[in-house]
mmCIF file of C-alpha atoms and ligand atoms in Angstrom:
data_model
loop_
_atom_site.group_PDB
_atom_site.id
_atom_site.type_symbol
_atom_site.label_atom_id
_atom_site.label_comp_id
_atom_site.label_asym_id
_atom_site.label_seq_id
_atom_site.Cartn_x
_atom_site.Cartn_y
_atom_site.Cartn_z
ATOM 1 C CA MET A 1 0.179 -0.310 -0.355
ATOM 2 C CA VAL A 2 1.007 3.368 -0.939
ATOM 3 C CA ASN A 3 1.825 5.572 1.777
ATOM 4 C CA ILE A 4 2.272 9.533 1.133
ATOM 5 C CA SER A 5 4.322 11.687 3.704
ATOM 6 C CA ALA A 6 6.193 15.289 3.939
ATOM 7 C CA ILE A 7 9.657 15.900 4.814
ATOM 8 C CA PRO A 8 10.167 19.186 5.692
ATOM 9 C CA ALA A 9 13.035 20.902 4.206
ATOM 10 C CA PHE A 10 14.658 24.800 4.304
ATOM 11 C CA GLN A 11 12.095 26.830 6.436
ATOM 12 C CA ASP A 12 8.618 25.784 4.554
ATOM 13 C CA ASN A 13 9.685 23.233 2.058
ATOM 14 C CA TYR A 14 7.687 19.869 1.909
ATOM 15 C CA ILE A 15 9.666 17.112 -0.099
ATOM 16 C CA TRP A 16 6.726 14.931 -0.442
ATOM 17 C CA LEU A 17 7.850 11.339 -0.342
ATOM 18 C CA LEU A 18 5.902 8.109 -1.365
ATOM 19 C CA THR A 19 6.679 4.750 -0.510
ATOM 20 C CA ASN A 20 5.589 1.337 -1.055
ATOM 21 C CA ASN A 21 7.123 -2.287 0.060
ATOM 22 C CA LYS A 22 10.585 -0.480 1.292
ATOM 23 C CA GLN A 23 10.884 1.381 -2.013
ATOM 24 C CA ALA A 24 10.620 4.977 -1.809
ATOM 25 C CA VAL A 25 9.796 8.100 -4.424
ATOM 26 C CA VAL A 26 10.553 11.543 -3.764
ATOM 27 C CA VAL A 27 9.025 15.062 -5.396
ATOM 28 C CA ASP A 28 11.282 18.286 -5.262
ATOM 29 C CA PRO A 29 13.895 17.401 -2.808
ATOM 30 C CA GLY A 30 15.530 20.607 -2.343
ATOM 31 C CA GLN A 31 17.967 19.266 0.003
ATOM 32 C CA ALA A 32 19.774 15.736 -0.022
ATOM 33 C CA ALA A 33 20.161 15.655 4.019
ATOM 34 C CA PRO A 34 16.490 15.685 5.378
ATOM 35 C CA VAL A 35 15.719 12.624 2.812
ATOM 36 C CA GLU A 36 18.688 10.558 3.325
ATOM 37 C CA ARG A 37 17.319 11.163 7.120
ATOM 38 C CA VAL A 38 14.193 9.416 6.019
ATOM 39 C CA LEU A 39 15.203 6.881 4.109
ATOM 40 C CA ALA A 40 18.215 5.750 6.698
ATOM 41 C CA GLU A 41 15.045 5.611 9.853
ATOM 42 C CA ARG A 42 13.100 3.507 7.515
ATOM 43 C CA GLU A 43 15.278 1.710 5.913
ATOM 44 C CA LEU A 44 14.473 2.826 2.156
ATOM 45 C CA THR A 45 15.651 2.577 -1.420
ATOM 46 C CA LEU A 46 15.361 5.287 -3.401
ATOM 47 C CA THR A 47 14.314 4.511 -6.525
ATOM 48 C CA SER A 48 13.025 7.704 -8.727
ATOM 49 C CA ILE A 49 13.385 11.433 -8.430
ATOM 50 C CA LEU A 50 10.153 13.879 -9.665
ATOM 51 C CA ILE A 51 10.861 17.094 -10.265
ATOM 52 C CA THR A 52 8.193 20.165 -11.048
ATOM 53 C CA HIS A 53 10.892 23.077 -12.054
ATOM 54 C CA HIS A 54 13.935 24.114 -11.468
ATOM 55 C CA HIS A 55 14.335 26.333 -8.899
ATOM 56 C CA HIS A 56 17.224 25.516 -6.393
ATOM 57 C CA ASP A 57 15.082 24.928 -3.842
ATOM 58 C CA HIS A 58 13.236 21.913 -5.492
ATOM 59 C CA THR A 59 16.066 20.838 -7.004
ATOM 60 C CA GLY A 60 19.363 21.089 -4.649
ATOM 61 C CA GLY A 61 19.233 17.773 -4.013
ATOM 62 C CA VAL A 62 18.960 16.055 -6.801
ATOM 63 C CA LYS A 63 22.962 15.435 -7.192
ATOM 64 C CA PRO A 64 24.062 14.694 -3.747
ATOM 65 C CA LEU A 65 21.100 11.840 -3.860
ATOM 66 C CA LEU A 66 22.364 10.476 -6.908
ATOM 67 C CA ALA A 67 25.413 10.193 -5.788
ATOM 68 C CA ASN A 68 24.533 7.692 -3.112
ATOM 69 C CA TRP A 69 21.712 6.160 -4.967
ATOM 70 C CA PRO A 70 23.090 6.239 -8.919
ATOM 71 C CA ASP A 71 19.940 4.140 -10.147
ATOM 72 C CA ALA A 72 17.380 6.299 -9.136
ATOM 73 C CA LYS A 73 15.232 7.504 -12.417
ATOM 74 C CA VAL A 74 14.963 11.368 -12.545
ATOM 75 C CA TYR A 75 12.236 12.619 -14.061
ATOM 76 C CA ALA A 76 12.047 16.739 -14.776
ATOM 77 C CA PRO A 77 10.973 18.790 -17.321
ATOM 78 C CA ALA A 78 12.071 19.354 -21.068
ATOM 79 C CA ASN A 79 12.663 22.554 -21.447
ATOM 80 C CA ARG A 80 15.478 23.398 -18.750
ATOM 81 C CA PRO A 81 18.690 22.395 -18.630
ATOM 82 C CA LEU A 82 18.542 19.097 -16.561
ATOM 83 C CA PRO A 83 19.012 18.771 -13.016
ATOM 84 C CA ALA A 84 21.068 15.587 -13.713
ATOM 85 C CA GLN A 85 23.014 13.892 -16.155
ATOM 86 C CA ASN A 86 20.764 10.765 -17.297
ATOM 87 C CA ALA A 87 17.373 12.932 -16.239
ATOM 88 C CA ILE A 88 14.446 11.680 -17.962
ATOM 89 C CA ALA A 89 12.768 14.660 -20.408
ATOM 90 C CA VAL A 90 8.850 14.873 -19.528
ATOM 91 C CA ASP A 91 6.346 17.328 -21.078
ATOM 92 C CA GLU A 92 2.653 17.645 -21.163
ATOM 93 C CA GLY A 93 0.889 14.350 -22.178
ATOM 94 C CA ASP A 94 3.804 12.000 -21.099
ATOM 95 C CA LYS A 95 3.705 9.387 -18.494
ATOM 96 C CA VAL A 96 5.599 8.739 -15.833
ATOM 97 C CA ALA A 97 5.260 4.831 -15.085
ATOM 98 C CA LEU A 98 6.361 4.283 -11.349
ATOM 99 C CA PRO A 99 5.543 0.215 -10.931
ATOM 100 C CA GLU A 100 7.565 0.577 -7.913
ATOM 101 C CA LEU A 101 4.199 2.185 -5.947
ATOM 102 C CA GLY A 102 2.038 0.748 -8.720
ATOM 103 C CA LEU A 103 0.944 4.431 -9.725
ATOM 104 C CA GLU A 104 1.564 5.740 -13.635
ATOM 105 C CA PHE A 105 1.710 9.509 -13.341
ATOM 106 C CA GLU A 106 0.352 12.249 -16.215
ATOM 107 C CA VAL A 107 2.644 15.303 -16.895
ATOM 108 C CA MET A 108 1.329 18.555 -17.075
ATOM 109 C CA ALA A 109 2.626 21.766 -18.542
ATOM 110 C CA VAL A 110 1.865 24.425 -16.420
ATOM 111 C CA PRO A 111 3.595 27.711 -17.107
ATOM 112 C CA GLY A 112 3.341 30.839 -14.575
ATOM 113 C CA HIS A 113 5.637 30.762 -11.724
ATOM 114 C CA THR A 114 8.395 29.268 -13.843
ATOM 115 C CA LEU A 115 8.056 28.543 -17.536
ATOM 116 C CA ASP A 116 9.336 24.944 -17.566
ATOM 117 C CA HIS A 117 6.570 23.966 -14.721
ATOM 118 C CA ILE A 118 5.135 20.677 -15.011
ATOM 119 C CA ALA A 119 2.833 18.704 -12.413
ATOM 120 C CA TYR A 120 1.954 15.241 -12.145
ATOM 121 C CA VAL A 121 -0.957 13.687 -11.722
ATOM 122 C CA GLU A 122 -2.021 10.025 -11.020
ATOM 123 C CA PRO A 123 -5.860 9.877 -12.384
ATOM 124 C CA ASP A 124 -6.437 6.897 -10.709
ATOM 125 C CA GLY A 125 -4.733 7.385 -7.383
ATOM 126 C CA ILE A 126 -3.465 4.070 -5.610
ATOM 127 C CA ALA A 127 -5.172 0.855 -5.255
ATOM 128 C CA GLY A 128 -6.319 -1.878 -2.452
ATOM 129 C CA GLU A 129 -7.898 -1.357 0.890
ATOM 130 C CA PRO A 130 -7.985 1.861 3.416
ATOM 131 C CA LEU A 131 -5.395 1.662 5.639
ATOM 132 C CA SER A 132 -5.105 4.781 7.771
ATOM 133 C CA GLY A 133 -4.051 7.618 6.852
ATOM 134 C CA GLU A 134 -4.123 9.379 3.426
ATOM 135 C CA PRO A 135 -4.388 9.201 0.413
ATOM 136 C CA LEU A 136 -7.533 6.992 0.145
ATOM 137 C CA PRO A 137 -7.643 4.671 -2.596
ATOM 138 C CA GLY A 138 -8.947 5.810 -5.722
ATOM 139 C CA GLU A 139 -8.732 9.435 -5.164
ATOM 140 C CA PRO A 140 -6.422 11.107 -7.621
ATOM 141 C CA LEU A 141 -3.285 12.440 -6.508
ATOM 142 C CA LEU A 142 -1.463 15.821 -7.628
ATOM 143 C CA PHE A 143 2.144 16.953 -7.338
ATOM 144 C CA CYS A 144 1.778 20.723 -8.584
ATOM 145 C CA GLY A 145 5.179 22.377 -6.642
ATOM 146 C CA ASP A 146 4.736 26.046 -6.932
ATOM 147 C CA THR A 147 1.845 26.219 -8.808
ATOM 148 C CA LEU A 148 -0.687 26.091 -6.673
ATOM 149 C CA PHE A 149 -0.335 26.737 -2.766
ATOM 150 C CA SER A 150 -3.653 25.664 -0.062
ATOM 151 C CA GLY A 151 -5.243 28.972 -0.108
ATOM 152 C CA GLY A 152 -2.754 30.792 -3.038
ATOM 153 C CA CYS A 153 -0.457 30.416 -5.917
ATOM 154 C CA GLY A 154 2.891 30.657 -6.864
ATOM 155 C CA ARG A 155 4.462 33.747 -7.628
ATOM 156 C CA LEU A 156 4.519 34.938 -11.184
ATOM 157 C CA PHE A 157 8.558 34.794 -11.767
ATOM 158 C CA GLU A 158 8.668 34.140 -15.535
ATOM 159 C CA GLY A 159 5.408 33.148 -16.634
ATOM 160 C CA THR A 160 2.338 35.514 -17.601
ATOM 161 C CA ALA A 161 -0.858 35.867 -15.305
ATOM 162 C CA ALA A 162 -2.927 34.943 -18.214
ATOM 163 C CA GLN A 163 -0.506 31.221 -18.499
ATOM 164 C CA MET A 164 -0.930 30.932 -14.485
ATOM 165 C CA HIS A 165 -4.646 31.326 -14.731
ATOM 166 C CA HIS A 166 -5.062 28.803 -17.689
ATOM 167 C CA SER A 167 -2.850 26.625 -15.121
ATOM 168 C CA LEU A 168 -5.052 26.788 -12.603
ATOM 169 C CA THR A 169 -7.942 26.447 -14.195
ATOM 170 C CA ARG A 170 -6.950 23.535 -15.637
ATOM 171 C CA PHE A 171 -6.295 21.987 -12.108
ATOM 172 C CA ALA A 172 -9.679 23.219 -10.897
ATOM 173 C CA ALA A 173 -11.204 20.856 -13.597
ATOM 174 C CA LEU A 174 -9.629 18.115 -11.653
ATOM 175 C CA PRO A 175 -12.166 15.909 -9.930
ATOM 176 C CA ASP A 176 -13.062 17.669 -6.744
ATOM 177 C CA ASN A 177 -11.751 14.320 -4.646
ATOM 178 C CA THR A 178 -7.982 14.965 -6.045
ATOM 179 C CA ARG A 179 -5.463 15.201 -3.073
ATOM 180 C CA VAL A 180 -2.855 18.392 -3.628
ATOM 181 C CA TYR A 181 0.295 18.297 -2.813
ATOM 182 C CA CYS A 182 1.934 21.764 -2.703
ATOM 183 C CA ALA A 183 5.723 22.015 -2.186
ATOM 184 C CA HIS A 184 5.172 25.020 0.804
ATOM 185 C CA GLU A 185 3.507 25.704 3.843
ATOM 186 C CA TYR A 186 2.499 28.530 3.012
ATOM 187 C CA THR A 187 -1.827 28.074 4.107
ATOM 188 C CA GLN A 188 -1.936 30.535 7.003
ATOM 189 C CA SER A 189 -0.815 33.625 5.284
ATOM 190 C CA ASN A 190 -2.375 32.656 2.145
ATOM 191 C CA LEU A 191 -5.942 32.328 4.095
ATOM 192 C CA ALA A 192 -5.232 35.918 5.853
ATOM 193 C CA PHE A 193 -5.085 36.810 2.070
ATOM 194 C CA CYS A 194 -8.141 34.973 1.373
ATOM 195 C CA HIS A 195 -10.135 36.587 3.903
ATOM 196 C CA THR A 196 -8.893 39.667 3.065
ATOM 197 C CA VAL A 197 -10.816 39.758 -0.187
ATOM 198 C CA GLU A 198 -13.898 37.563 0.641
ATOM 199 C CA LYS A 199 -14.741 38.315 4.369
ATOM 200 C CA ASN A 200 -18.396 36.448 4.371
ATOM 201 C CA ASN A 201 -16.937 33.436 2.544
ATOM 202 C CA ALA A 202 -18.414 30.656 5.578
ATOM 203 C CA GLU A 203 -16.088 27.198 4.133
ATOM 204 C CA LEU A 204 -13.413 29.794 4.387
ATOM 205 C CA GLN A 205 -13.624 31.035 7.334
ATOM 206 C CA LYS A 206 -14.041 27.097 8.725
ATOM 207 C CA TYR A 207 -11.034 26.597 7.601
ATOM 208 C CA LEU A 208 -9.226 29.664 9.095
ATOM 209 C CA GLN A 209 -9.662 27.705 12.436
ATOM 210 C CA LYS A 210 -8.776 24.316 11.107
ATOM 211 C CA VAL A 211 -5.524 25.597 9.789
ATOM 212 C CA ALA A 212 -4.947 27.741 12.885
ATOM 213 C CA LYS A 213 -5.257 24.437 15.100
ATOM 214 C CA LEU A 214 -3.023 22.918 13.043
ATOM 215 C CA ARG A 215 -0.086 24.917 12.875
ATOM 216 C CA GLN A 216 -0.187 25.325 16.257
ATOM 217 C CA LEU A 217 0.772 21.669 17.068
ATOM 218 C CA GLY A 218 2.890 22.048 14.221
ATOM 219 C CA ILE A 219 1.114 19.812 11.668
ATOM 220 C CA PRO A 220 1.327 19.948 7.994
ATOM 221 C CA THR A 221 -2.253 21.533 6.372
ATOM 222 C CA LEU A 222 -1.340 19.449 3.424
ATOM 223 C CA PRO A 223 -2.564 17.993 1.058
ATOM 224 C CA SER A 224 -5.513 19.731 0.136
ATOM 225 C CA SER A 225 -7.804 18.974 -2.140
ATOM 226 C CA ILE A 226 -9.050 20.349 -5.562
ATOM 227 C CA GLY A 227 -12.968 20.361 -3.847
ATOM 228 C CA LEU A 228 -11.668 22.564 -0.919
ATOM 229 C CA GLU A 229 -9.145 25.089 -3.051
ATOM 230 C CA LYS A 230 -12.632 25.502 -5.268
ATOM 231 C CA ALA A 231 -14.352 26.628 -2.191
ATOM 232 C CA ILE A 232 -11.703 28.543 -0.194
ATOM 233 C CA ASN A 233 -8.423 29.880 -2.901
ATOM 234 C CA VAL A 234 -9.590 33.361 -4.509
ATOM 235 C CA PHE A 235 -7.252 32.464 -6.983
ATOM 236 C CA LEU A 236 -9.691 29.767 -8.732
ATOM 237 C CA ARG A 237 -12.262 32.052 -7.710
ATOM 238 C CA PRO A 238 -11.207 34.740 -9.949
ATOM 239 C CA HIS A 239 -15.242 34.449 -11.957
ATOM 240 C CA LEU A 240 -17.050 35.111 -9.116
ATOM 241 C CA ASP A 241 -18.977 38.145 -8.973
ATOM 242 C CA GLY A 242 -18.437 39.004 -4.948
ATOM 243 C CA VAL A 243 -14.716 38.231 -5.768
ATOM 244 C CA LYS A 244 -14.854 40.215 -8.852
ATOM 245 C CA ALA A 245 -16.530 43.505 -7.313
ATOM 246 C CA THR A 246 -13.735 43.675 -4.302
ATOM 247 C CA VAL A 247 -11.095 43.077 -6.617
ATOM 248 C CA GLN A 248 -12.070 45.765 -9.074
ATOM 249 C CA ALA A 249 -12.605 48.076 -6.210
ATOM 250 C CA HIS A 250 -9.329 47.307 -4.448
ATOM 251 C CA ALA A 251 -7.607 47.875 -8.036
ATOM 252 C CA GLY A 252 -9.646 51.302 -8.821
ATOM 253 C CA ALA A 253 -10.543 49.942 -12.430
ATOM 254 C CA GLU A 254 -13.409 48.025 -14.263
ATOM 255 C CA LEU A 255 -12.095 44.635 -14.997
ATOM 256 C CA ASN A 256 -13.749 42.746 -17.414
ATOM 257 C CA GLU A 257 -12.375 39.116 -17.911
ATOM 258 C CA ASN A 258 -11.528 36.605 -15.755
ATOM 259 C CA ILE A 259 -8.096 36.873 -16.320
ATOM 260 C CA GLU A 260 -7.877 40.534 -15.691
ATOM 261 C CA VAL A 261 -9.310 40.239 -12.083
ATOM 262 C CA PHE A 262 -6.783 36.862 -11.591
ATOM 263 C CA ALA A 263 -4.177 38.944 -12.414
ATOM 264 C CA ALA A 264 -5.072 42.153 -10.451
ATOM 265 C CA LEU A 265 -5.219 39.283 -7.378
ATOM 266 C CA ARG A 266 -2.032 38.269 -8.323
ATOM 267 C CA ARG A 267 -0.733 42.288 -8.160
ATOM 268 C CA TRP A 268 -2.663 42.518 -5.007
ATOM 269 C CA LYS A 269 -0.898 39.282 -2.940
ATOM 270 C CA ASP A 270 2.373 40.554 -4.172
ATOM 271 C CA ASP A 271 2.221 43.909 -2.301
ATOM 272 C CA PHE A 272 0.106 42.442 0.298
HETATM 273 ZN ZN1 ZN B 1 9.611 28.135 -7.163
#
Protein backbone atom coordinates (compact mmCIF):
# COMPACT_ATOMS: atom_id res chain seq x y z
CA MET A 1 0.00 0.00 0.00
CA VAL A 2 1.38 3.37 -0.99
CA ASN A 3 2.04 5.80 1.84
CA ILE A 4 2.64 9.50 1.25
CA SER A 5 4.30 11.78 3.79
CA ALA A 6 5.96 15.18 3.93
CA ILE A 7 9.67 15.67 4.64
CA PRO A 8 10.13 19.27 5.81
CA ALA A 9 13.07 21.14 4.24
CA PHE A 10 14.45 24.69 4.45
CA GLN A 11 11.99 27.09 6.17
CA ASP A 12 8.69 25.96 4.69
CA ASN A 13 9.30 23.45 1.86
CA TYR A 14 7.82 19.98 1.79
CA ILE A 15 9.60 17.19 -0.07
CA TRP A 16 6.87 14.61 -0.67
CA LEU A 17 7.88 11.00 -0.02
CA LEU A 18 5.92 8.12 -1.58
CA THR A 19 6.72 4.64 -0.33
CA ASN A 20 5.64 1.07 -1.01
CA ASN A 21 7.40 -2.13 0.12
CA LYS A 22 10.54 -0.23 1.23
CA GLN A 23 10.86 1.53 -2.15
CA ALA A 24 10.79 5.32 -2.10
CA VAL A 25 10.08 8.11 -4.56
CA VAL A 26 10.60 11.78 -3.67
CA VAL A 27 9.17 14.90 -5.28
CA ASP A 28 11.27 18.09 -5.48
CA PRO A 29 14.16 17.28 -3.13
CA GLY A 30 15.62 20.74 -2.58
CA GLN A 31 17.90 19.24 0.07
CA ALA A 32 19.40 15.75 0.30
CA ALA A 33 20.10 15.52 4.05
CA PRO A 34 16.52 15.42 5.34
CA VAL A 35 15.66 12.83 2.66
CA GLU A 36 18.67 10.65 3.50
CA ARG A 37 17.71 10.79 7.18
CA VAL A 38 14.22 9.44 6.51
CA LEU A 39 15.48 6.82 4.02
CA ALA A 40 17.91 5.52 6.67
CA GLU A 41 15.38 5.61 9.53
CA ARG A 42 12.80 3.71 7.53
CA GLU A 43 15.32 1.48 5.68
CA LEU A 44 14.06 2.62 2.27
CA THR A 45 15.63 2.40 -1.20
CA LEU A 46 15.35 5.53 -3.32
CA THR A 47 14.11 4.48 -6.77
CA SER A 48 12.86 7.68 -8.44
CA ILE A 49 12.88 11.47 -8.15
CA LEU A 50 10.20 13.72 -9.68
CA ILE A 51 11.00 17.40 -10.34
CA THR A 52 8.35 20.07 -11.01
CA HIS A 53 10.58 23.04 -11.92
CA HIS A 54 14.17 24.24 -11.90
CA HIS A 55 14.23 26.38 -8.72
CA HIS A 56 17.06 25.43 -6.39
CA ASP A 57 14.77 24.74 -3.42
CA HIS A 58 13.23 21.96 -5.53
CA THR A 59 16.35 20.52 -7.20
CA GLY A 60 19.33 21.19 -4.89
CA GLY A 61 19.24 17.67 -3.43
CA VAL A 62 19.20 15.79 -6.75
CA LYS A 63 22.95 15.47 -7.33
CA PRO A 64 23.90 14.51 -3.74
CA LEU A 65 21.04 11.97 -3.67
CA LEU A 66 22.21 10.46 -6.97
CA ALA A 67 25.73 10.15 -5.56
CA ASN A 68 24.28 7.73 -2.98
CA TRP A 69 21.55 6.25 -5.19
CA PRO A 70 23.05 6.08 -8.71
CA ASP A 71 20.25 3.81 -9.97
CA ALA A 72 17.47 6.25 -9.07
CA LYS A 73 15.63 7.66 -12.08
CA VAL A 74 15.10 11.42 -12.29
CA TYR A 75 12.12 12.91 -14.16
CA ALA A 76 12.29 16.63 -14.87
CA PRO A 77 10.85 19.33 -17.15
CA ALA A 78 12.05 19.05 -20.73
CA ASN A 79 12.56 22.74 -21.48
CA ARG A 80 15.40 23.47 -19.04
CA PRO A 81 18.93 22.25 -18.47
CA LEU A 82 18.20 18.97 -16.66
CA PRO A 83 19.08 18.71 -12.95
CA ALA A 84 21.18 15.59 -13.59
CA GLN A 85 22.99 14.14 -16.59
CA ASN A 86 20.78 11.07 -16.93
CA ALA A 87 17.52 12.79 -16.08
CA ILE A 88 14.52 11.85 -18.19
CA ALA A 89 12.92 14.94 -19.76
CA VAL A 90 9.12 14.97 -19.60
CA ASP A 91 6.49 17.34 -20.93
CA GLU A 92 2.73 17.74 -21.39
CA GLY A 93 1.00 14.42 -22.02
CA ASP A 94 3.98 12.22 -21.12
CA LYS A 95 3.44 9.31 -18.76
CA VAL A 96 5.71 8.53 -15.84
CA ALA A 97 5.26 4.91 -14.78
CA LEU A 98 6.41 4.10 -11.27
CA PRO A 99 5.90 0.32 -11.04
CA GLU A 100 7.55 0.29 -7.61
CA LEU A 101 4.49 2.20 -6.36
CA GLY A 102 1.93 0.75 -8.77
CA LEU A 103 1.25 4.30 -10.00
CA GLU A 104 1.37 5.98 -13.39
CA PHE A 105 1.52 9.76 -13.45
CA GLU A 106 0.51 12.00 -16.33
CA VAL A 107 2.55 15.14 -16.90
CA MET A 108 0.79 18.50 -17.23
CA ALA A 109 2.68 21.58 -18.48
CA VAL A 110 1.59 24.34 -16.08
CA PRO A 111 3.64 27.49 -16.81
CA GLY A 112 3.24 30.66 -14.76
CA HIS A 113 5.50 30.46 -11.70
CA THR A 114 8.26 29.43 -14.10
CA LEU A 115 8.09 28.62 -17.80
CA ASP A 116 9.29 25.06 -17.31
CA HIS A 117 6.83 24.18 -14.53
CA ILE A 118 5.13 20.79 -14.81
CA ALA A 119 2.77 18.90 -12.52
CA TYR A 120 2.29 15.18 -12.02
CA VAL A 121 -1.23 13.78 -11.78
CA GLU A 122 -2.24 10.17 -11.09
CA PRO A 123 -5.92 10.06 -12.13
CA ASP A 124 -6.66 6.65 -10.62
CA GLY A 125 -4.92 7.15 -7.27
CA ILE A 126 -3.66 4.23 -5.26
CA ALA A 127 -5.26 0.80 -5.29
CA GLY A 128 -5.99 -1.57 -2.45
CA GLU A 129 -7.79 -1.64 0.86
CA PRO A 130 -8.07 1.58 2.86
CA LEU A 131 -5.57 1.85 5.68
CA SER A 132 -5.35 4.62 8.20
CA GLY A 133 -3.92 7.83 6.82
CA GLU A 134 -4.02 9.43 3.45
CA PRO A 135 -4.70 9.16 0.60
CA LEU A 136 -7.72 6.90 0.31
CA PRO A 137 -7.69 4.40 -2.57
CA GLY A 138 -8.99 5.86 -5.80
CA GLU A 139 -8.42 9.50 -4.90
CA PRO A 140 -6.48 11.17 -7.74
CA LEU A 141 -3.10 12.56 -6.71
CA LEU A 142 -1.65 15.90 -7.85
CA PHE A 143 1.91 17.05 -7.22
CA CYS A 144 1.78 20.67 -8.26
CA GLY A 145 5.07 22.17 -6.97
CA ASP A 146 4.82 25.97 -6.73
CA THR A 147 1.84 26.40 -9.09
CA LEU A 148 -1.08 25.91 -6.67
CA PHE A 149 -0.81 26.39 -2.92
CA SER A 150 -3.54 25.94 -0.39
CA GLY A 151 -5.25 29.33 -0.46
CA GLY A 152 -2.78 30.72 -2.98
CA CYS A 153 -0.72 30.27 -6.12
CA GLY A 154 2.92 30.72 -7.06
CA ARG A 155 4.45 34.11 -7.81
CA LEU A 156 4.88 34.94 -11.48
CA PHE A 157 8.67 34.77 -11.79
CA GLU A 158 8.79 33.88 -15.47
CA GLY A 159 5.31 33.34 -16.86
CA THR A 160 2.35 35.65 -17.39
CA ALA A 161 -0.85 35.99 -15.38
CA ALA A 162 -2.71 34.49 -18.35
CA GLN A 163 -0.46 31.41 -18.31
CA MET A 164 -0.91 30.93 -14.57
CA HIS A 165 -4.67 31.46 -14.82
CA HIS A 166 -4.84 28.80 -17.53
CA SER A 167 -2.74 26.37 -15.49
CA LEU A 168 -4.94 26.85 -12.41
CA THR A 169 -8.10 26.47 -14.49
CA ARG A 170 -6.81 23.08 -15.64
CA PHE A 171 -6.24 22.04 -12.01
CA ALA A 172 -9.74 23.24 -11.08
CA ALA A 173 -11.15 20.89 -13.73
CA LEU A 174 -9.69 17.84 -11.93
CA PRO A 175 -12.10 15.85 -9.73
CA ASP A 176 -12.94 17.49 -6.39
CA ASN A 177 -11.48 14.57 -4.43
CA THR A 178 -8.04 15.02 -6.04
CA ARG A 179 -5.39 15.21 -3.31
CA VAL A 180 -3.25 18.31 -3.78
CA TYR A 181 0.37 18.03 -2.66
CA CYS A 182 1.90 21.53 -2.75
CA ALA A 183 5.58 22.20 -2.16
CA HIS A 184 5.30 24.89 0.54
CA GLU A 185 3.53 25.42 3.86
CA TYR A 186 2.15 28.85 3.00
CA THR A 187 -1.46 28.07 3.90
CA GLN A 188 -1.95 30.30 6.94
CA SER A 189 -0.60 33.49 5.37
CA ASN A 190 -2.43 32.71 2.11
CA LEU A 191 -5.72 32.40 3.97
CA ALA A 192 -5.24 35.82 5.55
CA PHE A 193 -5.21 37.24 2.03
CA CYS A 194 -8.22 35.16 0.92
CA HIS A 195 -10.11 36.45 3.97
CA THR A 196 -9.28 40.05 3.02
CA VAL A 197 -10.84 39.47 -0.39
CA GLU A 198 -13.76 37.30 0.75
CA LYS A 199 -14.89 38.37 4.21
CA ASN A 200 -18.14 36.39 4.10
CA ASN A 201 -16.94 33.03 2.80
CA ALA A 202 -18.16 30.58 5.48
CA GLU A 203 -16.05 27.66 4.16
CA LEU A 204 -12.98 29.86 4.32
CA GLN A 205 -13.71 30.88 7.91
CA LYS A 206 -14.07 27.22 8.93
CA TYR A 207 -10.81 26.33 7.18
CA LEU A 208 -8.98 29.30 8.76
CA GLN A 209 -9.79 27.93 12.20
CA LYS A 210 -8.78 24.39 11.28
CA VAL A 211 -5.46 25.59 9.82
CA ALA A 212 -4.70 27.74 12.88
CA LYS A 213 -5.10 24.66 15.10
CA LEU A 214 -2.94 22.45 12.86
CA ARG A 215 -0.15 25.05 12.72
CA GLN A 216 -0.24 25.52 16.48
CA LEU A 217 0.49 21.80 16.76
CA GLY A 218 3.14 21.96 14.01
CA ILE A 219 1.11 19.66 11.73
CA PRO A 220 1.24 20.19 7.91
CA THR A 221 -1.96 21.64 6.44
CA LEU A 222 -1.33 19.63 3.26
CA PRO A 223 -2.41 17.78 1.24
CA SER A 224 -5.40 19.87 0.30
CA SER A 225 -8.04 18.86 -2.24
CA ILE A 226 -9.31 20.45 -5.44
CA GLY A 227 -12.82 20.64 -3.96
CA LEU A 228 -11.55 22.54 -0.91
CA GLU A 229 -9.38 24.90 -2.99
CA LYS A 230 -12.32 25.72 -5.28
CA ALA A 231 -14.29 26.72 -2.16
CA ILE A 232 -11.64 28.81 -0.36
CA ASN A 233 -8.79 29.83 -2.71
CA VAL A 234 -9.51 33.23 -4.33
CA PHE A 235 -7.07 32.47 -7.13
CA LEU A 236 -9.49 29.74 -8.29
CA ARG A 237 -12.48 32.11 -7.85
CA PRO A 238 -11.89 35.21 -10.05
CA HIS A 239 -15.06 34.36 -12.02
CA LEU A 240 -17.32 34.98 -8.99
CA ASP A 241 -19.17 38.30 -8.83
CA GLY A 242 -18.23 38.94 -5.18
CA VAL A 243 -14.52 38.40 -5.81
CA LYS A 244 -14.60 40.49 -8.98
CA ALA A 245 -16.35 43.39 -7.21
CA THR A 246 -13.81 43.47 -4.36
CA VAL A 247 -10.84 43.25 -6.71
CA GLN A 248 -12.26 46.02 -8.94
CA ALA A 249 -12.74 48.25 -5.91
CA HIS A 250 -9.17 47.59 -4.76
CA ALA A 251 -7.70 48.12 -8.24
CA GLY A 252 -9.88 51.18 -8.86
CA ALA A 253 -10.57 49.93 -12.38
CA GLU A 254 -13.18 47.99 -14.26
CA LEU A 255 -12.07 44.43 -14.92
CA ASN A 256 -13.97 42.58 -17.60
CA GLU A 257 -12.30 39.23 -18.13
CA ASN A 258 -11.57 36.57 -15.50
CA ILE A 259 -7.91 36.80 -16.49
CA GLU A 260 -7.88 40.54 -15.65
CA VAL A 261 -9.42 39.84 -12.24
CA PHE A 262 -6.87 37.08 -11.67
CA ALA A 263 -3.96 39.34 -12.71
CA ALA A 264 -5.14 42.11 -10.36
CA LEU A 265 -5.51 39.58 -7.53
CA ARG A 266 -1.95 38.35 -8.09
CA ARG A 267 -0.59 41.94 -8.05
CA TRP A 268 -2.60 42.71 -4.90
CA LYS A 269 -1.16 39.61 -3.18
CA ASP A 270 2.39 40.61 -4.21
CA ASP A 271 2.00 43.81 -2.15
CA PHE A 272 -0.03 42.24 0.65
ZN1 LIG B 1 9.66 27.82 -7.27
